[in-house]
């Protein structure tokens, strides 16, 4: 039996609304939870930059045909 991916992880800046929406839609589609935490605070980046937030989605439930 194939299992495939169980979790998706991505770091996203707060101003990247499009990818945040995609990650939330994937979570809903796979009946998964989304957990967030600041992975890289903004003060690690030069200039003006938002915190990089880790989005961890999962565990992903198998899709039924």
PDB file of C-alpha atoms in Angstrom:
ATOM      1  CA  UNK A   1       0.000   0.000   0.000  1.00  0.00           C
ATOM      2  CA  UNK A   2       1.366   3.417  -0.963  1.00  0.00           C
ATOM      3  CA  UNK A   3       1.332   6.034   1.770  1.00  0.00           C
ATOM      4  CA  UNK A   4       2.648   9.181   0.119  1.00  0.00           C
ATOM      5  CA  UNK A   5       3.330  12.348   2.049  1.00  0.00           C
ATOM      6  CA  UNK A   6       1.919  12.687   5.561  1.00  0.00           C
ATOM      7  CA  UNK A   7       2.894  16.317   6.218  1.00  0.00           C
ATOM      8  CA  UNK A   8       3.620  19.487   4.262  1.00  0.00           C
ATOM      9  CA  UNK A   9       5.964  22.125   5.667  1.00  0.00           C
ATOM     10  CA  UNK A  10       6.658  25.568   4.249  1.00  0.00           C
ATOM     11  CA  UNK A  11       8.012  28.845   5.542  1.00  0.00           C
ATOM     12  CA  UNK A  12       5.952  31.825   4.510  1.00  0.00           C
ATOM     13  CA  UNK A  13       6.202  35.543   5.110  1.00  0.00           C
ATOM     14  CA  UNK A  14       3.010  37.082   6.519  1.00  0.00           C
ATOM     15  CA  UNK A  15       2.641  39.311   3.466  1.00  0.00           C
ATOM     16  CA  UNK A  16       2.381  36.298   1.127  1.00  0.00           C
ATOM     17  CA  UNK A  17      -1.381  35.900   1.456  1.00  0.00           C
ATOM     18  CA  UNK A  18      -1.725  33.777  -1.695  1.00  0.00           C
ATOM     19  CA  UNK A  19       0.456  30.887  -0.495  1.00  0.00           C
ATOM     20  CA  UNK A  20      -1.106  31.019   2.974  1.00  0.00           C
ATOM     21  CA  UNK A  21      -4.523  30.580   1.339  1.00  0.00           C
ATOM     22  CA  UNK A  22      -3.217  27.641  -0.739  1.00  0.00           C
ATOM     23  CA  UNK A  23      -1.792  25.917   2.341  1.00  0.00           C
ATOM     24  CA  UNK A  24      -5.095  26.334   4.196  1.00  0.00           C
ATOM     25  CA  UNK A  25      -7.063  24.953   1.234  1.00  0.00           C
ATOM     26  CA  UNK A  26      -4.778  21.917   1.054  1.00  0.00           C
ATOM     27  CA  UNK A  27      -5.286  21.347   4.780  1.00  0.00           C
ATOM     28  CA  UNK A  28      -9.050  21.497   4.373  1.00  0.00           C
ATOM     29  CA  UNK A  29      -8.973  19.158   1.357  1.00  0.00           C
ATOM     30  CA  UNK A  30      -6.973  16.554   3.290  1.00  0.00           C
ATOM     31  CA  UNK A  31      -8.774  17.034   6.628  1.00  0.00           C
ATOM     32  CA  UNK A  32      -5.503  18.138   8.230  1.00  0.00           C
ATOM     33  CA  UNK A  33      -4.539  20.563  10.958  1.00  0.00           C
ATOM     34  CA  UNK A  34      -2.296  23.563  10.343  1.00  0.00           C
ATOM     35  CA  UNK A  35       0.229  24.483  13.010  1.00  0.00           C
ATOM     36  CA  UNK A  36       2.264  27.669  12.804  1.00  0.00           C
ATOM     37  CA  UNK A  37       5.310  29.046  14.570  1.00  0.00           C
ATOM     38  CA  UNK A  38       7.817  31.772  13.825  1.00  0.00           C
ATOM     39  CA  UNK A  39      10.851  30.018  12.390  1.00  0.00           C
ATOM     40  CA  UNK A  40      12.952  33.012  11.354  1.00  0.00           C
ATOM     41  CA  UNK A  41      12.232  36.336  13.096  1.00  0.00           C
ATOM     42  CA  UNK A  42      12.286  39.461  10.942  1.00  0.00           C
ATOM     43  CA  UNK A  43      15.380  40.829  12.679  1.00  0.00           C
ATOM     44  CA  UNK A  44      17.476  38.110  10.984  1.00  0.00           C
ATOM     45  CA  UNK A  45      16.805  39.693   7.584  1.00  0.00           C
ATOM     46  CA  UNK A  46      18.233  42.934   6.216  1.00  0.00           C
ATOM     47  CA  UNK A  47      15.831  45.783   5.540  1.00  0.00           C
ATOM     48  CA  UNK A  48      12.109  45.506   6.053  1.00  0.00           C
ATOM     49  CA  UNK A  49      11.015  41.892   6.176  1.00  0.00           C
ATOM     50  CA  UNK A  50       8.223  40.032   7.957  1.00  0.00           C
ATOM     51  CA  UNK A  51       8.835  37.032  10.191  1.00  0.00           C
ATOM     52  CA  UNK A  52       9.111  33.763   8.283  1.00  0.00           C
ATOM     53  CA  UNK A  53       6.427  31.521   9.728  1.00  0.00           C
ATOM     54  CA  UNK A  54       6.600  27.732   9.508  1.00  0.00           C
ATOM     55  CA  UNK A  55       3.297  26.226   8.374  1.00  0.00           C
ATOM     56  CA  UNK A  56       3.118  22.515   9.168  1.00  0.00           C
ATOM     57  CA  UNK A  57       0.078  20.791   7.690  1.00  0.00           C
ATOM     58  CA  UNK A  58      -0.871  17.247   8.614  1.00  0.00           C
ATOM     59  CA  UNK A  59      -1.250  14.470   9.049  1.00  0.00           C
ATOM     60  CA  UNK A  60      -2.846  14.305   5.617  1.00  0.00           C
ATOM     61  CA  UNK A  61      -5.826  11.975   5.361  1.00  0.00           C
ATOM     62  CA  UNK A  62      -6.001   9.791   2.235  1.00  0.00           C
ATOM     63  CA  UNK A  63      -8.412  11.024  -0.422  1.00  0.00           C
ATOM     64  CA  UNK A  64     -11.275   8.749  -1.343  1.00  0.00           C
ATOM     65  CA  UNK A  65     -12.229   8.457  -5.026  1.00  0.00           C
TER      66      UNK A  65
END
